Short mmCIF file of C-alpha atoms and ligand atoms in Angstrom, two decimals:
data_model
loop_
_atom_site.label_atom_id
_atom_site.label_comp_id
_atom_site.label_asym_id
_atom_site.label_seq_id
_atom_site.Cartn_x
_atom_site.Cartn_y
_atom_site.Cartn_z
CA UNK A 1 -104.07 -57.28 -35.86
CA UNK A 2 -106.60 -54.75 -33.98
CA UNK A 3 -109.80 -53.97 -35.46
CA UNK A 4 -109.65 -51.10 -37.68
CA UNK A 5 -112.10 -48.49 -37.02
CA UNK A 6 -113.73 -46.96 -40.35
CA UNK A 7 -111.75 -42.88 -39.47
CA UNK A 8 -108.75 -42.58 -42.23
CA UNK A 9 -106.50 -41.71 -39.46
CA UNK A 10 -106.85 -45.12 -37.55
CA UNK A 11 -106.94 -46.68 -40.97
CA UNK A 12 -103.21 -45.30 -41.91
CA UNK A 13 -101.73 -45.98 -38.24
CA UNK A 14 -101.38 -49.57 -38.28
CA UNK A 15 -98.23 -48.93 -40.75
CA UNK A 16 -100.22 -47.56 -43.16
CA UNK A 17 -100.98 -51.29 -44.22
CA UNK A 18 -104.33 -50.71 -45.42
CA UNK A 19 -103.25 -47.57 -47.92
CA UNK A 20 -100.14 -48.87 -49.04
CA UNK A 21 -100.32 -50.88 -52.72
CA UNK A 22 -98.19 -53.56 -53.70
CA UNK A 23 -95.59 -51.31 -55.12
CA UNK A 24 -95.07 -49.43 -51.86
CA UNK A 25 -96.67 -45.88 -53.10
CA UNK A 26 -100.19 -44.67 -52.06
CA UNK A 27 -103.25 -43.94 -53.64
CA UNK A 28 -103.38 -40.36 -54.01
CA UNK A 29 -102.73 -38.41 -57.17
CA UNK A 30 -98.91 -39.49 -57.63
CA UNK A 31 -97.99 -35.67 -59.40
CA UNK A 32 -99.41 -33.40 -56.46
CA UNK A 33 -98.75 -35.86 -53.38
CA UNK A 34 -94.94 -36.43 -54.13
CA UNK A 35 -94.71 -32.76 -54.32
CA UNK A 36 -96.45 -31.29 -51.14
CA UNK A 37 -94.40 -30.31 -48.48
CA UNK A 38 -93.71 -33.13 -45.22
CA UNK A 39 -94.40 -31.63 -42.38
CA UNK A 40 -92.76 -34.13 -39.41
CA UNK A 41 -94.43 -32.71 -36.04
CA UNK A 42 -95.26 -33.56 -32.92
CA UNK A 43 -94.08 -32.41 -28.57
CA UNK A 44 -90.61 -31.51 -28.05
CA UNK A 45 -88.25 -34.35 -28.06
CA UNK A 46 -90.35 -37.07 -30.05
CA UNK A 47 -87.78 -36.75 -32.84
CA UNK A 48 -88.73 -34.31 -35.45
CA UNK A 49 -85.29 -33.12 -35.91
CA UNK A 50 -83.84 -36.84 -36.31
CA UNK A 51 -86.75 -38.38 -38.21
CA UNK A 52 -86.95 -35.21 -40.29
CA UNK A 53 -83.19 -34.87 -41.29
CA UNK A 54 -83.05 -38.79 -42.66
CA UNK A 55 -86.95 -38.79 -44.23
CA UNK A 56 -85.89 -35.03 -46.22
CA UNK A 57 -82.03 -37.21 -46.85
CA UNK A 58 -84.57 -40.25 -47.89
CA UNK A 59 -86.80 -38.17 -50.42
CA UNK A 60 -84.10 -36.39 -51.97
CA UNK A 61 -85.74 -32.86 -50.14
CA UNK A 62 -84.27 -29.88 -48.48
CA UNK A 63 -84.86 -30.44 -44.30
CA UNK A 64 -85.83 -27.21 -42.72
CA UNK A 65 -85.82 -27.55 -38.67
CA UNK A 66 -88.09 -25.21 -37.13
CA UNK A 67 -85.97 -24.57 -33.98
CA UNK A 68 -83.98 -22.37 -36.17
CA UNK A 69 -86.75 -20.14 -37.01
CA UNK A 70 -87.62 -19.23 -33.54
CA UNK A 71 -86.97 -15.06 -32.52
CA UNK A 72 -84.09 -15.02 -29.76
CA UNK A 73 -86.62 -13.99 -27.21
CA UNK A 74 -88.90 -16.60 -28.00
CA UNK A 75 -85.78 -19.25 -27.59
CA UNK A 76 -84.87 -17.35 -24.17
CA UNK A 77 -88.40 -17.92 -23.02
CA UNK A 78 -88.63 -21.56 -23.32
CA UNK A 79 -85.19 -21.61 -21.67
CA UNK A 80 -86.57 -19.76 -18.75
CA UNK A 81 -88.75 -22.58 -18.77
CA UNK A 82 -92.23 -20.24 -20.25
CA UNK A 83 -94.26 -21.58 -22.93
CA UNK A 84 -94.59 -19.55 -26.20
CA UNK A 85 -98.20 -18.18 -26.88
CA UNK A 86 -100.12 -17.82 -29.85
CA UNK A 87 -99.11 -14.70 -30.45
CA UNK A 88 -95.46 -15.72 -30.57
CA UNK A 89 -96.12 -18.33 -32.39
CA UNK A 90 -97.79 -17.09 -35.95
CA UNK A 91 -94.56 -14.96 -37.19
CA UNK A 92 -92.53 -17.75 -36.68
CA UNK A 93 -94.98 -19.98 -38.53
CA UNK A 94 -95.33 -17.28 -41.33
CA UNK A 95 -91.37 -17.49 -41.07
CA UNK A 96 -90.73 -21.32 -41.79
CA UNK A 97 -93.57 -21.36 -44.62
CA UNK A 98 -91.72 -18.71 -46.34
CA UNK A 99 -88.24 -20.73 -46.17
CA UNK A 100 -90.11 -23.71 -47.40
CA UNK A 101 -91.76 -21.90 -49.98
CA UNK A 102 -88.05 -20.94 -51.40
CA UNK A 103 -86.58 -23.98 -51.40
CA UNK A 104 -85.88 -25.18 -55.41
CA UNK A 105 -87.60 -28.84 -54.35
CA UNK A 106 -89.57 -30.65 -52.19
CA UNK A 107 -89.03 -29.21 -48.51
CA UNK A 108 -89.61 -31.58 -45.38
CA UNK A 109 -90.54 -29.13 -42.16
CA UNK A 110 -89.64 -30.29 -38.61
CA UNK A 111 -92.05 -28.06 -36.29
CA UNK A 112 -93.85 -28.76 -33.64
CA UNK A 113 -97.43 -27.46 -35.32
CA UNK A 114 -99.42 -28.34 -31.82
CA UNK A 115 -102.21 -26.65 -33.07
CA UNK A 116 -104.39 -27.15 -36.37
CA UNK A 117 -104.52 -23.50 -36.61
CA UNK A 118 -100.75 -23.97 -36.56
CA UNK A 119 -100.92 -26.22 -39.51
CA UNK A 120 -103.48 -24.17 -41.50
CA UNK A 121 -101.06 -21.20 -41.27
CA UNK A 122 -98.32 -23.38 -42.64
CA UNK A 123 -100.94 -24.67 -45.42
CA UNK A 124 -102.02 -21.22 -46.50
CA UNK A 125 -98.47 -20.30 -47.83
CA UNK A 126 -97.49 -24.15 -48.53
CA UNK A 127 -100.75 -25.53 -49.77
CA UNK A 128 -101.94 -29.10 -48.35
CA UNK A 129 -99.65 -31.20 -46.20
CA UNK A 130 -97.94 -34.52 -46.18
CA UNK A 131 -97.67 -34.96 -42.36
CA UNK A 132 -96.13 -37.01 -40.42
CA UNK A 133 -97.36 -36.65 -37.13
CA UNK A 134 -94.95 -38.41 -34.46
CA UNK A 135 -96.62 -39.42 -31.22
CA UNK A 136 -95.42 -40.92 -27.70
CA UNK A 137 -96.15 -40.46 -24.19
CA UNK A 138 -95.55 -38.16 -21.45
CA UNK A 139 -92.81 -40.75 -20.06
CA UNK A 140 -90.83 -41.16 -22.76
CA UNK A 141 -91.01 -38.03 -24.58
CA UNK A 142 -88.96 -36.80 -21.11
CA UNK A 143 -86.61 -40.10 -21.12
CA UNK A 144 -85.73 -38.28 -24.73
CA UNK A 145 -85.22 -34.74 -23.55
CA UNK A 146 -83.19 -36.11 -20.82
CA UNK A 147 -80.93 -37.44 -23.31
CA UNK A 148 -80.20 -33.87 -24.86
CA UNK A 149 -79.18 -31.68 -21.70
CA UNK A 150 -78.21 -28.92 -24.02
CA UNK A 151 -81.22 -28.01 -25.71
CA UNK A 152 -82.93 -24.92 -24.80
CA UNK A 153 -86.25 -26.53 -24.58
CA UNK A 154 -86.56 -27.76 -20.65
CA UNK A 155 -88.03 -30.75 -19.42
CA UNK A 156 -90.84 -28.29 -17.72
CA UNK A 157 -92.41 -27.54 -20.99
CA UNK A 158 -93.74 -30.80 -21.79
CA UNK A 159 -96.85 -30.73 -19.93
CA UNK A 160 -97.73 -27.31 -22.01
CA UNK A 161 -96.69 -29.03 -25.29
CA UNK A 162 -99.03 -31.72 -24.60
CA UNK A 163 -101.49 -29.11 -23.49
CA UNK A 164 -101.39 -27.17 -26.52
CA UNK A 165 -101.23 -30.61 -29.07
CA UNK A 166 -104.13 -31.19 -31.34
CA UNK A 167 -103.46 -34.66 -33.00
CA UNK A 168 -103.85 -34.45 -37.15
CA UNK A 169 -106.40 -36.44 -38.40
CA UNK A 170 -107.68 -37.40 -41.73
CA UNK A 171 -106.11 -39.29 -44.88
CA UNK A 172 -103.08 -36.76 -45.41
CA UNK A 173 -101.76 -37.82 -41.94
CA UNK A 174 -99.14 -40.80 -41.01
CA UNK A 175 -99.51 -41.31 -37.23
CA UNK A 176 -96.16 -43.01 -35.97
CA UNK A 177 -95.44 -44.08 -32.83
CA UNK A 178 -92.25 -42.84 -31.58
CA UNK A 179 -91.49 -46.27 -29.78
CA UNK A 180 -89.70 -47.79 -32.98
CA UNK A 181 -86.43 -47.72 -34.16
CA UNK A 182 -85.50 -45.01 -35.94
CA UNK A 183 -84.91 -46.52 -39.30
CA UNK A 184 -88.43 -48.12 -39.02
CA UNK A 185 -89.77 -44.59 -38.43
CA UNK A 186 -88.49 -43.35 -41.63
CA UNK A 187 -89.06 -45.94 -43.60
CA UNK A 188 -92.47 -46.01 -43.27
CA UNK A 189 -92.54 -42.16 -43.36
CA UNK A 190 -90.84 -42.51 -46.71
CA UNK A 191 -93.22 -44.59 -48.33
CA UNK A 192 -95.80 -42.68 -46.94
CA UNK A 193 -94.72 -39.16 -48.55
CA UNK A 194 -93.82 -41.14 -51.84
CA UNK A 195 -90.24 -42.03 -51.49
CA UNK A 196 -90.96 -45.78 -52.33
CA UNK A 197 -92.89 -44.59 -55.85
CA UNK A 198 -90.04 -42.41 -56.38
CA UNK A 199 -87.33 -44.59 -56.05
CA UNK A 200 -89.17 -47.28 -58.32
CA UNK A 201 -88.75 -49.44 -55.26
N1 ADP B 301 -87.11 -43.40 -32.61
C1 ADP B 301 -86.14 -43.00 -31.77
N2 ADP B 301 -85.54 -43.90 -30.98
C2 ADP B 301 -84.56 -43.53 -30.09
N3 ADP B 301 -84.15 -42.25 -29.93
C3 ADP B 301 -84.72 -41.31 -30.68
C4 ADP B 301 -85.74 -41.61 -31.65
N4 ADP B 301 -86.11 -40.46 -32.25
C5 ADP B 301 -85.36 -39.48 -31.69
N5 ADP B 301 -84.52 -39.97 -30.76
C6 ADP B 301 -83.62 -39.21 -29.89
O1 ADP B 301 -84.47 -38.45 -29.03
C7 ADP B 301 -83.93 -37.16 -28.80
C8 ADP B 301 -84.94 -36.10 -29.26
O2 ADP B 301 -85.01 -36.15 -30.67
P1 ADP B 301 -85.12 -34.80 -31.51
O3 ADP B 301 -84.98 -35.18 -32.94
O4 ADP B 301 -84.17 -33.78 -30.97
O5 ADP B 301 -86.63 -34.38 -31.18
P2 ADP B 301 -87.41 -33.02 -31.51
O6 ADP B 301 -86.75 -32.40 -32.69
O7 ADP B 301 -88.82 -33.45 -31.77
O8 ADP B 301 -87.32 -32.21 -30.27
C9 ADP B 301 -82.60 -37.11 -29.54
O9 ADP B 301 -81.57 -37.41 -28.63
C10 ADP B 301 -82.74 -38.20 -30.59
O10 ADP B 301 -81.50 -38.75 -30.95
O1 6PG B 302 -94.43 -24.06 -30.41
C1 6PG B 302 -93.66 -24.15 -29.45
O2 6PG B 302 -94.02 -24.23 -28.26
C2 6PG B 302 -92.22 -24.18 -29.66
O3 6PG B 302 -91.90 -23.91 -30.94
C3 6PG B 302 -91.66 -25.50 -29.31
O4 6PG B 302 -92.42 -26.51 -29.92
C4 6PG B 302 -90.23 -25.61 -29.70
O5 6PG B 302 -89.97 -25.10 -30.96
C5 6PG B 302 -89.75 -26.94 -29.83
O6 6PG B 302 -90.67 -27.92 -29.51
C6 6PG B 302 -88.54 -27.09 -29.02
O7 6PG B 302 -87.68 -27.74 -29.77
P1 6PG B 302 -87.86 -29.28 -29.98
O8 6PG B 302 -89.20 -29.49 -30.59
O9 6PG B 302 -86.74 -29.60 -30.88
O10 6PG B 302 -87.78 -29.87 -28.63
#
């Protein structure tokens, strides 16, 4: 195993092996950890929709993707290939943290959330995060997209994505890396946001 350097993100990438207790859950107050919101985000294509649909299936918690949030003219400018501003971006935010907000349970939030900005909009209406930030390169981020022709979001965009992303840091972040099966992914996202605890596992 790599050296571990001493910043709680680095700490919880290596599979979260150095936070995780015997029992699978994680040291952070049990009551208000297993019931923050999961935000799963990261570029286009790096899986939020699939990792975030089997993690909120996982946890027992409503999924909410963020694609279906997005104003029809902000979904016809990515198709045209433009990126979305900051200015398109906050109702859209402020939409998603309200859905979440409603939902009965626990919600789990696909969305991109480049920014931290991004995220502190989401937290002011959600309180603190669980996220689950997925990360991969450039290369195969587009072998991905490639994979789902039919999705507004072109192949041009990524460079902007990746322009806009400020990586999460600090102990309420999982950093995955989206080379991994599937399964694997969620898994250890699962544990992560509780699901191990919950389950008695
Ligand atoms: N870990 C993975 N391994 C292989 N394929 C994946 C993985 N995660 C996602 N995919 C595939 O990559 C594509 C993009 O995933 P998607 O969930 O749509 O990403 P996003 O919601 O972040 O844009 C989809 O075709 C999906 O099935
Ligand atoms: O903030 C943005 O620039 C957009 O919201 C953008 O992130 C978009 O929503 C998705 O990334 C596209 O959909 P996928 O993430 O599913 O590719």
């Amino acid at each position: 195993m790599r050296a571990l350097r001493s910043e709680p993100e680095q700490r919880i990438s290596v599979q979260g092996r150095q936070w995780m207790q015997q029992d699978g859950s994680y040291p952070h107050d049990p009551g208000a950890w297993s019931a923050r919101s999961v935000l799963v985000m990261g570029v286009c294509g790096t899986g939020k929709s699939t990792i975030g649909k089997a993690l909120a299936e996982a946890l027992g918690a409503a999924f909410l993707d963020a694609d279906d949030y997005h104003a029809p003219d902000a979904v016809a400018r990515m198709r045209r290939g433009e990126p979305l501003t900051d200015a398109h971006r906050w109702a859209w935010l402020d939409r998603i943290a309200d859905a979440a907000a409603a939902v009965p349970g626990r919600a789990v939030i696909g969305c991109s959330a480049l920014k931290r900005a991004y995220r502190d909009r989401l937290s002011a209406r959600l309180g603190p995060l669980c996220i689950v930030y997925l990360h991969g390169d450039r290369a195969l981020v587009s072998r991905r997209m490639a994979g789902r022709p039919d999705h507004f979001m072109p192949r041009s965009l990524i460079d902007s994505q990746f322009g806009d992303l400020e990586p999460p840091r600090g102990a309420d972040v999982l950093r995955t890396d989206i080379d991994r099966p599937i399964s694997d992914i969620v898994a250890e996202a699962c544990a992560f946001a509780g699901g191990a605890a919950r389950r008695g596992a």
